[in-house]
Short mmCIF file of C-alpha atoms in Angstrom, two decimals:
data_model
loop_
_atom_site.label_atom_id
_atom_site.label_comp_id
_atom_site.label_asym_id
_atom_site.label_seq_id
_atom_site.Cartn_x
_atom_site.Cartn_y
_atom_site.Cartn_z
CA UNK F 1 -47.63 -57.30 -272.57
CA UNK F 2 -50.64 -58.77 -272.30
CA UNK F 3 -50.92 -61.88 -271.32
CA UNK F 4 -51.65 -65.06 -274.05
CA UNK F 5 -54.21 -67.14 -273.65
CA UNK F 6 -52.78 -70.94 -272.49
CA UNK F 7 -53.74 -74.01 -274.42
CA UNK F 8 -53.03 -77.44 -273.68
CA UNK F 9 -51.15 -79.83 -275.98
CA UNK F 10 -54.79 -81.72 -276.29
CA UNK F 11 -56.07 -78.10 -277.87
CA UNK F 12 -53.19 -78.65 -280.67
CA UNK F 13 -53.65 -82.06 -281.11
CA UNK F 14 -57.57 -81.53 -281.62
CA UNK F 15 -57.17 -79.07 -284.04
CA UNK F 16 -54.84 -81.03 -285.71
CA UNK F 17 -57.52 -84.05 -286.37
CA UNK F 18 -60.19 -81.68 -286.74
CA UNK F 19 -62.95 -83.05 -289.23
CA UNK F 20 -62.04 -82.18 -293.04
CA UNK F 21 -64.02 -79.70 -295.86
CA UNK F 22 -65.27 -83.57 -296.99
CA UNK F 23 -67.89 -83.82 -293.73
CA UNK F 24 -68.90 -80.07 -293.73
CA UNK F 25 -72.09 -80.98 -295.53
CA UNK F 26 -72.62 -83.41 -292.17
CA UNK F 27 -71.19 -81.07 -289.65
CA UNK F 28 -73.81 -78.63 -290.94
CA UNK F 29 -76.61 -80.95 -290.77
CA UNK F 30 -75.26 -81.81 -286.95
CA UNK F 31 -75.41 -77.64 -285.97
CA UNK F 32 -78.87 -77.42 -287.55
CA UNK F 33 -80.35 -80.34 -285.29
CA UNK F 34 -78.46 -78.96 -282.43
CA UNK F 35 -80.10 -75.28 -282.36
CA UNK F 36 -83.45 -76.88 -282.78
CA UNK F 37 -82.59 -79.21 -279.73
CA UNK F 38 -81.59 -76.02 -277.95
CA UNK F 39 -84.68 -74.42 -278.07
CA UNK F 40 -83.55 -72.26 -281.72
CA UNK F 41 -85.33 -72.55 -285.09
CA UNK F 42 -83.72 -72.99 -288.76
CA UNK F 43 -86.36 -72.67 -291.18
CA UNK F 44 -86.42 -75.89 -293.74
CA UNK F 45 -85.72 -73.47 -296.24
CA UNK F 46 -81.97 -72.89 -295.89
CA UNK F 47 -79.34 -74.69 -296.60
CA UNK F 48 -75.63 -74.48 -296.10
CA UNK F 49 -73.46 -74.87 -298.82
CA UNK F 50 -70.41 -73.49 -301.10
CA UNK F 51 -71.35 -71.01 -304.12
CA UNK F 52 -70.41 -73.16 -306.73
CA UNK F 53 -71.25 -76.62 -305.68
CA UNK F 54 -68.60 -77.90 -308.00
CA UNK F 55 -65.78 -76.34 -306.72
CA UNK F 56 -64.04 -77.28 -303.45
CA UNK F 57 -62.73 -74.08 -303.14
CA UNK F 58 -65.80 -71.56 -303.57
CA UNK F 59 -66.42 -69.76 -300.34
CA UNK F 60 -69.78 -71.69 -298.07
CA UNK F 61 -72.66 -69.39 -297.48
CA UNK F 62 -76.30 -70.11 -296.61
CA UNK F 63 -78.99 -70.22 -299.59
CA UNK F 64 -82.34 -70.16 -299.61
CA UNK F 65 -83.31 -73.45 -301.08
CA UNK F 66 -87.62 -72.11 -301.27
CA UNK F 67 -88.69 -68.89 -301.92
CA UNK F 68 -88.94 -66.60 -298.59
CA UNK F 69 -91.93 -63.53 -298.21
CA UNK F 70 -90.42 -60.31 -297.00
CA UNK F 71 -90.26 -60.40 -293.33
CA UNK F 72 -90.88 -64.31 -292.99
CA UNK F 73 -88.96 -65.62 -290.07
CA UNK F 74 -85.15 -67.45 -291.05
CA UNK F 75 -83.76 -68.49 -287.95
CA UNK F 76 -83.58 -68.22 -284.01
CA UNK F 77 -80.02 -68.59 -282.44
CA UNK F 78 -80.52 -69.16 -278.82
CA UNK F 79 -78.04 -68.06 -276.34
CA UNK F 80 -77.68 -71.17 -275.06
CA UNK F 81 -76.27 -71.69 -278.36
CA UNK F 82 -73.97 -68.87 -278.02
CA UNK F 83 -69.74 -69.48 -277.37
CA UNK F 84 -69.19 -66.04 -275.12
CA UNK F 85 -67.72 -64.26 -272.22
CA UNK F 86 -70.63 -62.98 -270.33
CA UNK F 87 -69.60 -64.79 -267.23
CA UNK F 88 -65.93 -63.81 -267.23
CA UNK F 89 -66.23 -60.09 -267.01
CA UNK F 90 -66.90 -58.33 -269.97
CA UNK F 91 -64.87 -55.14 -270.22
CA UNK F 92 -66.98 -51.64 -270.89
CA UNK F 93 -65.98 -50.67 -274.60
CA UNK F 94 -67.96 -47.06 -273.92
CA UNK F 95 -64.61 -45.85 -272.57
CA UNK F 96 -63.70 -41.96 -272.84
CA UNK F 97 -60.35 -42.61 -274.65
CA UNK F 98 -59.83 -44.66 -277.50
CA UNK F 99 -56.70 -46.02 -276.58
CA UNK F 100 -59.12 -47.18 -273.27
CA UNK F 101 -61.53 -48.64 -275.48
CA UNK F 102 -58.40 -50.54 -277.85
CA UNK F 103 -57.72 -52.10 -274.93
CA UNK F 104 -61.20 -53.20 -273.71
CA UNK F 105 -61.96 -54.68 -276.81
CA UNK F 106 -58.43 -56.29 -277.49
CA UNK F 107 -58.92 -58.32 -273.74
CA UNK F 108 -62.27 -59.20 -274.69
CA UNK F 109 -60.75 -60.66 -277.57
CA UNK F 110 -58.14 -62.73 -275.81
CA UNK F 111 -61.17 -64.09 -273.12
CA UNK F 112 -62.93 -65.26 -276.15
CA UNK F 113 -60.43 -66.71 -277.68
CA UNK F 114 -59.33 -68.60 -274.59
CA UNK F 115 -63.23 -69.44 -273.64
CA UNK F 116 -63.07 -70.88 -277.50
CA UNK F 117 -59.63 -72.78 -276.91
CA UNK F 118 -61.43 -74.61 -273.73
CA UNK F 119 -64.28 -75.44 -275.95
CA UNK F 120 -62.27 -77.43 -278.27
CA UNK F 121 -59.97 -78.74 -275.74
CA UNK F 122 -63.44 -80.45 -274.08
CA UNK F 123 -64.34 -81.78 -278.09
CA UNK F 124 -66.94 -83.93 -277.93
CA UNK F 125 -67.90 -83.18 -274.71
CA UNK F 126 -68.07 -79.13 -274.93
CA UNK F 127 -72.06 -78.39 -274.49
CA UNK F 128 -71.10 -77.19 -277.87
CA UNK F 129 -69.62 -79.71 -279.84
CA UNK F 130 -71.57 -79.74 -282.72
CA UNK F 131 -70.48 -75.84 -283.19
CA UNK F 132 -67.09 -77.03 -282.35
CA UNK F 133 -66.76 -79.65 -284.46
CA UNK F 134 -67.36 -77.07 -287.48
CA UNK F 135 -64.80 -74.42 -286.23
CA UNK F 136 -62.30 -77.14 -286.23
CA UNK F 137 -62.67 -77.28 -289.66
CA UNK F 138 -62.01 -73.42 -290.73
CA UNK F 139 -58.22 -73.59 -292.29
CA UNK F 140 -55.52 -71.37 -290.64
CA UNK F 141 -54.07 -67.96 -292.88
CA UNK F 142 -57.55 -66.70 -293.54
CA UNK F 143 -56.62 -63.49 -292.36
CA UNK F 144 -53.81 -61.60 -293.72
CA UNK F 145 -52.28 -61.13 -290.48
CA UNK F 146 -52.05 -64.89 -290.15
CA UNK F 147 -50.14 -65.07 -293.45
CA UNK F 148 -46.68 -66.15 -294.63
CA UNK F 149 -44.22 -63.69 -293.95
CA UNK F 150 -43.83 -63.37 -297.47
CA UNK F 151 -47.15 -62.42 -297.96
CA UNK F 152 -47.48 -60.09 -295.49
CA UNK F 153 -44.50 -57.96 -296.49
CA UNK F 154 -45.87 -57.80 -299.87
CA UNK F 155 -49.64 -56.52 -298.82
CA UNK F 156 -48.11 -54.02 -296.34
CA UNK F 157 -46.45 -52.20 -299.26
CA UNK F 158 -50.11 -51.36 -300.43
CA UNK F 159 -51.30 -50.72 -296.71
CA UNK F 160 -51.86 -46.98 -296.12
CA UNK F 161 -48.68 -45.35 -293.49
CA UNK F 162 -49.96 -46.68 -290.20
CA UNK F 163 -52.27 -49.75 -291.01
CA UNK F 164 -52.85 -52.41 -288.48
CA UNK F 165 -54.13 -54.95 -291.28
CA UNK F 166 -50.93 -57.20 -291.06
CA UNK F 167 -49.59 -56.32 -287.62
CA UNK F 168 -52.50 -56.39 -285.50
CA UNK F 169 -51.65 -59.86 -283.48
CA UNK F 170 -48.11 -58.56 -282.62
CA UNK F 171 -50.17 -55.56 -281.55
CA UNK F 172 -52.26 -57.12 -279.00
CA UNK F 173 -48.98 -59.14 -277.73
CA UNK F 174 -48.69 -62.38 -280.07
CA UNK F 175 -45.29 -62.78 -280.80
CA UNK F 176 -43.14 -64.57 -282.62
CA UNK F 177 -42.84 -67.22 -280.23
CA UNK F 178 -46.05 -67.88 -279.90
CA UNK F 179 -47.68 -71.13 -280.96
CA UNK F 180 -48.85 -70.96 -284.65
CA UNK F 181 -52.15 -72.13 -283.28
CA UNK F 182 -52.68 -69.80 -280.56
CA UNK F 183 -52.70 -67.22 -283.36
CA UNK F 184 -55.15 -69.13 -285.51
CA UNK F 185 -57.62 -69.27 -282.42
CA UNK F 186 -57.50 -65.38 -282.19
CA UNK F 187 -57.46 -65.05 -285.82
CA UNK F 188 -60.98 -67.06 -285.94
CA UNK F 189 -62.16 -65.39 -282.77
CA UNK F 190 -61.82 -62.09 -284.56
CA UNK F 191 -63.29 -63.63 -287.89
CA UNK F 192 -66.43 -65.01 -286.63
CA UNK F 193 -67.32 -63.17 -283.61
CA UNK F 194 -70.21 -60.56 -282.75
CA UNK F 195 -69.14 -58.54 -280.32
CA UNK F 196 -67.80 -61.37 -277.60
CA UNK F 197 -70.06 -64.10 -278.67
CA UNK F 198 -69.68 -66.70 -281.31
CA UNK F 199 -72.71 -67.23 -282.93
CA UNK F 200 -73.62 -70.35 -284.59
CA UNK F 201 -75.31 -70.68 -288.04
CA UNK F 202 -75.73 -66.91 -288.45
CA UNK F 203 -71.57 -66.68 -288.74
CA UNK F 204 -72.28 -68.55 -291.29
CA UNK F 205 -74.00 -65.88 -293.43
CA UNK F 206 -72.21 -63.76 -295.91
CA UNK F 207 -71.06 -60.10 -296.13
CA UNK F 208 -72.41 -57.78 -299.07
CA UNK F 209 -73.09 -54.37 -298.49
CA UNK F 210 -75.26 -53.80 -301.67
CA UNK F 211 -77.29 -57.09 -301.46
CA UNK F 212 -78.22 -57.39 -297.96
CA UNK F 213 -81.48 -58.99 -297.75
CA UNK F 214 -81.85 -60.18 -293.90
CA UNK F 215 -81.83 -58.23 -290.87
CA UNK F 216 -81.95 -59.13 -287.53
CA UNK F 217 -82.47 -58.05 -283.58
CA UNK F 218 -79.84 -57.65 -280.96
CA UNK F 219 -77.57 -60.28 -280.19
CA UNK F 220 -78.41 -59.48 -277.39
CA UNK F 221 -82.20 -59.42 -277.11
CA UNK F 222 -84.30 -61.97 -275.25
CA UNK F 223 -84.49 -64.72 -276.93
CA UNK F 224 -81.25 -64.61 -279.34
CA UNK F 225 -80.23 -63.76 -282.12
CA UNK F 226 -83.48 -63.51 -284.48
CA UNK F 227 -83.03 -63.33 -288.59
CA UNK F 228 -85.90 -62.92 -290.91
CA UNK F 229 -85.56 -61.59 -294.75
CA UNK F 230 -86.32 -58.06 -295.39
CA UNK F 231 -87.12 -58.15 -299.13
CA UNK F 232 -88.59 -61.67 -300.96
CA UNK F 233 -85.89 -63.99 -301.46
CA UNK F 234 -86.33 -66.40 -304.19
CA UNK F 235 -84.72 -70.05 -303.98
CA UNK F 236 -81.20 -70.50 -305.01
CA UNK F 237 -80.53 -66.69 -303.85
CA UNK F 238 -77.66 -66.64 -301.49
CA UNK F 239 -78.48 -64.42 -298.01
CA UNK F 240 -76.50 -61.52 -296.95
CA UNK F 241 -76.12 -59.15 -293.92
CA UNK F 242 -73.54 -56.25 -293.40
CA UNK F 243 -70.58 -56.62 -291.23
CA UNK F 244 -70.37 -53.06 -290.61
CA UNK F 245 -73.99 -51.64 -290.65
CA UNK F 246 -75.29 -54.37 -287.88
CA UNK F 247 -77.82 -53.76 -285.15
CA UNK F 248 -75.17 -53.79 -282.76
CA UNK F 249 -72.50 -52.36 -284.99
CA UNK F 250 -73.21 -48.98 -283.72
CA UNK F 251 -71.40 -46.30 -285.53
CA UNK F 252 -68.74 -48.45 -286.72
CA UNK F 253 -68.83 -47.57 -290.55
CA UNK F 254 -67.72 -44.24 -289.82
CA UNK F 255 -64.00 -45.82 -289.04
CA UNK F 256 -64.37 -48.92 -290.73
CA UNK F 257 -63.89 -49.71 -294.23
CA UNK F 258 -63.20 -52.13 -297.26
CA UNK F 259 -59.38 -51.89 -295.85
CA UNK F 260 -60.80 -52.75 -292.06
CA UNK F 261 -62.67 -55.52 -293.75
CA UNK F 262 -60.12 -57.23 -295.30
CA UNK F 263 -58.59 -56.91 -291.85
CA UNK F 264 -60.96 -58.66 -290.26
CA UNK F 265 -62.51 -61.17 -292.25
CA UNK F 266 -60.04 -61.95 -294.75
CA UNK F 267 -61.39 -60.66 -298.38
CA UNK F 268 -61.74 -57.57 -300.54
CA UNK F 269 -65.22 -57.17 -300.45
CA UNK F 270 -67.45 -56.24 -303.73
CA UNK F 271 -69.21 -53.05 -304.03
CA UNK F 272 -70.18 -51.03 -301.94
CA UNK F 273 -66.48 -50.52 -300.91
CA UNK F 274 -65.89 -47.34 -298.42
CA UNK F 275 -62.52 -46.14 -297.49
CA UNK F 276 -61.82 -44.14 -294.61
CA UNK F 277 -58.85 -42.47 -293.91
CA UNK F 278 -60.04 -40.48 -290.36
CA UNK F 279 -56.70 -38.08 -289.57
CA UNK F 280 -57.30 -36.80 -293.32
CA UNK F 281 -60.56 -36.41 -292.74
CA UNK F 282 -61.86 -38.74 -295.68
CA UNK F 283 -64.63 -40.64 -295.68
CA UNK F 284 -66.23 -42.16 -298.91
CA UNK F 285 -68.14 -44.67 -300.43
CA UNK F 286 -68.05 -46.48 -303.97
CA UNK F 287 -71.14 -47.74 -305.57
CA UNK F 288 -71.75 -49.79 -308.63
CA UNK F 289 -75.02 -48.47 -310.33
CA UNK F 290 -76.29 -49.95 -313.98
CA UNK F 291 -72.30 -50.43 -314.62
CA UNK F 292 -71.15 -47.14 -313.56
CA UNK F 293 -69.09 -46.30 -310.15
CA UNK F 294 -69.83 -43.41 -308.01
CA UNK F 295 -67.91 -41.97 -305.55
CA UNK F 296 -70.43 -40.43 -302.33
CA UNK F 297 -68.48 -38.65 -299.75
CA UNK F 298 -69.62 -38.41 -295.85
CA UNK F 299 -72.59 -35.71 -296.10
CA UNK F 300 -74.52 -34.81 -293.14
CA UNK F 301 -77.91 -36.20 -293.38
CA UNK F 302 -79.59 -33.90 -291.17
CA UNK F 303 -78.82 -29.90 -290.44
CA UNK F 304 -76.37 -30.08 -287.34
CA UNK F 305 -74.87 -33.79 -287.76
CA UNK F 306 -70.98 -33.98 -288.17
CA UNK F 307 -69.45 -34.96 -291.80
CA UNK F 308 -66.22 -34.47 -293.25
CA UNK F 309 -67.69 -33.76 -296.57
CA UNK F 310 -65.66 -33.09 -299.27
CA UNK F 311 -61.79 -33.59 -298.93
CA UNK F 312 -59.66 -30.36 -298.60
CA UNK F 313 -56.43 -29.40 -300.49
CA UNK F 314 -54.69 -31.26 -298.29
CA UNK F 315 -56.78 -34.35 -298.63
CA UNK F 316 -56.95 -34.09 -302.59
CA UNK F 317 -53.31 -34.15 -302.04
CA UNK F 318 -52.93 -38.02 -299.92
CA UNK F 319 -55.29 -39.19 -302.49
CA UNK F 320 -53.13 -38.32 -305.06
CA UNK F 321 -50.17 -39.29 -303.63
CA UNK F 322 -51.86 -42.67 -302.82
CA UNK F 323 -53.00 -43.11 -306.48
CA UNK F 324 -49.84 -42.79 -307.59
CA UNK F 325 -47.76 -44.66 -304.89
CA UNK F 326 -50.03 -47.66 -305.62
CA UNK F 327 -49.75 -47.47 -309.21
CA UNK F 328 -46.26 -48.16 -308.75
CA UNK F 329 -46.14 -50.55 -306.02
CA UNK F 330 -46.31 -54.82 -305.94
CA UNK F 331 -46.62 -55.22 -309.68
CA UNK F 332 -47.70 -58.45 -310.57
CA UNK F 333 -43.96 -59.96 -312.48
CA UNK F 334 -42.69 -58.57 -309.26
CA UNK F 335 -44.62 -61.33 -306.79
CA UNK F 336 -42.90 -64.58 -305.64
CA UNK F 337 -44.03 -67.62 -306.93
CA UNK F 338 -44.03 -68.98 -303.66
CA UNK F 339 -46.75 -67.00 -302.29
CA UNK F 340 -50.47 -69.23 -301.63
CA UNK F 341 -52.42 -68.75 -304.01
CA UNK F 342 -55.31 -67.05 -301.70
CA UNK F 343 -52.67 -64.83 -300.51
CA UNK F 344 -51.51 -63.77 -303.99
CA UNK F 345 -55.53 -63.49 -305.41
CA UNK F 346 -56.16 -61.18 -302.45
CA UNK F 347 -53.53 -58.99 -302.69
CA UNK F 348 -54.21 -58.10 -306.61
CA UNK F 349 -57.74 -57.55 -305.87
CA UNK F 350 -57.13 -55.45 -302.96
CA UNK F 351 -54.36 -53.32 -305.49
CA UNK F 352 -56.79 -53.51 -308.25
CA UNK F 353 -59.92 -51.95 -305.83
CA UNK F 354 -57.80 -49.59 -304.25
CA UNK F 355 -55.98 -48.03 -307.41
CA UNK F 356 -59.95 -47.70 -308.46
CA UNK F 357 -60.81 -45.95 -305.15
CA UNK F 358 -58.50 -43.25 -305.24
CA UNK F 359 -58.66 -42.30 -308.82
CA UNK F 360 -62.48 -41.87 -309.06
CA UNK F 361 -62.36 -40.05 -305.89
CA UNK F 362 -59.25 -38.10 -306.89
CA UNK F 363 -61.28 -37.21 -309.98
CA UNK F 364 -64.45 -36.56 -308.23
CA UNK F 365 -62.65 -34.11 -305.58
CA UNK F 366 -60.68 -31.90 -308.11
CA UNK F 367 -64.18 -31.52 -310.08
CA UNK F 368 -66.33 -31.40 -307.19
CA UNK F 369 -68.13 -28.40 -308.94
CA UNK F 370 -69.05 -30.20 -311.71
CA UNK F 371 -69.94 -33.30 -309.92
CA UNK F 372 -72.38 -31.50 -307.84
CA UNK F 373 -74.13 -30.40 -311.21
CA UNK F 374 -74.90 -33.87 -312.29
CA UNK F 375 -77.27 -35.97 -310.24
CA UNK F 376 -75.71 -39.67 -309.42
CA UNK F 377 -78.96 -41.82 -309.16
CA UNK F 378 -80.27 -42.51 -305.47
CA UNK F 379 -79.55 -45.62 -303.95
#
């Protein structure tokens, strides 16, 4: 078992008066001033806020409030700035097993999560309090293995035989008898961090595969964490980055999909959606183009590079069978009233996207010869 990381009762009781959704708009303002004072840069150009400005409940991103040049500089994150583990032993993740490298990462986790734990305990005195003061406001159950029990049970009926996407905190040795807030400190350490850093301000900034419009160095690289925009951004335009094709995400999008997503940061995410199913040897991506979806499977770019390619017999047959199972599991009459709301939107949406996946690639498999004769468009 590995062992929990151990809060104080003044950890619970923080979290417990942490500032409400009403001061965000302040708690943002106080982060801003505080990378600046730290040496970072936020361009006057940005600003934090929800979607839909009207609605309390409309996910926060960050917004370009000007109009931004391609390449023009967004923001600096020192890593001063930074909430991380780099001077508590950072385990090696390039391990020759995976079951090695599960466990590297997982105790990274649980350092972080502590080192983030001790940050709130010290509140207004953490050299990070502004940073803190924000996390304290992030509600608990944002990731589905942080649900009700109800809720859970009904999502893992849709999970593929052998997903972690519910389970994973029992996994890493949160039990039962754990405190309830113990798992919401790993659940946000998982949600928001890069690697085994928190990052302020740029954890902030949205995931969409098909709209990305920043990029950024190394989280590592001297300096920090630098973000500029990669295409002109005009004001009101929300920014995006990818979660999954990051520069230090290395070659985690060929294990790592729309399922691993929701996993990990709490939403089905639009399209582009991939799904991965590795001991089948599937691997493909959905994209929205002019209306129309397309199914692209893992092709090698390059002579010589490893791809699973099109599915075999055997694979045509799981996505069958998954098409089918799903079509006839959780119906919506079915669901308990007593489920959150966020826990019942996010369980139809991942049904609804997942039903989608696996017939168009079920189609797209058992007329693969055909498909190859028409040209999807390039994207």
């Amino acid at each position: 078992m590995i062992p929990l990381p151990s809060l104080s009762i003044l950890v619970i009781f923080a979290l417990f008066i942490c500032p409400k959704a009403a001061l965000a708009d302040e708690i943002d303002d106080d982060i801003i001033s505080w990378v600046r004072s730290m040496g970072g840069f936020i361009s006057e150009k940005i600003e934090f806020r929800r979607r839909d400005r009207n609605d309390d409940t409309s996910p926060f991103g960050v917004f370009a409030s000007d109009d931004f040049k391609a390449l023009e500089h967004i923001m600096t994150i020192p890593h001063d700035c930074y909430i991380h583990i780099w001077d508590q032993g950072v385990e090696n993740m390039e391990l020759e097993t995976e079951e090695a490298t599960v466990n590297a990462y997982r105790n990274n986790l649980l350092k972080l999560s502590q080192r983030l734990g001790e940050e709130m305990e010290k509140g207004d005195k953490s050299k990070y309090a502004p940073y803190v003061a924000y996390l304290k406001t992030q509600k608990t159950g944002q990731l589905p293995a942080a649900w009700s029990e109800d809720g859970r049970n009904v999502l893992r009926k849709l999970l593929p035989v052998g997903s972690d996407v519910v389970d994973w905190l029992e996994n890493i040795g949160f039990t039962n008898s754990t405190h309830p807030l113990e798992h919401h400190l790993m659940a946000m350490t998982v949600q928001r961090c890069f690697d085994v850093a928190l990052i302020p301000a740029w954890d902030m900034v949205n995931h969409d595969n098909g709209l990305i419009n920043t990029e950024t160095t190394s989280l590592y690289a001297k300096g920090g964490t630098k973000v500029w925009a990669t295409k002109h951004i005009v004001a009101g335009e929300e920014m995006y980055h990818s979660y999954d094709k990051c520069a230090d995400c290395m070659d985690v999008a060929s294990y790592w999909g729309t399922t691993e997503i929701l996993r990990d940061f709490g939403f089905v995410e639009r399209y582009p959606q991939r799904w991965v199913f590795p001991d089948k040897r599937i691997w493909f991506e959905i994209w929205e183009y002019e209306g129309e979806l397309y199914v692209y499977w893992d092709e090698p770019e390059a002579p010589g590079d490893e791809a699973y390619g099109l599915p075999d017999k055997e694979g045509i047959d799981f996505i069958r069978a998954e098409w089918e199972r799903l079509q006839t599991t959780v119906h919506e009459d079915e669901l308990l009233p007593s489920l959150p709301e966020h826990e019942l939107r996010v369980i139809l949406e991942y049904k609804e996207a997942a039903i989608t996946a696996m017939k168009l690639a079920l189609e797209a498999a058992e007329n693969a010869e055909e498909a190859a004769a028409e040209v999807a468009p390039e994207l």
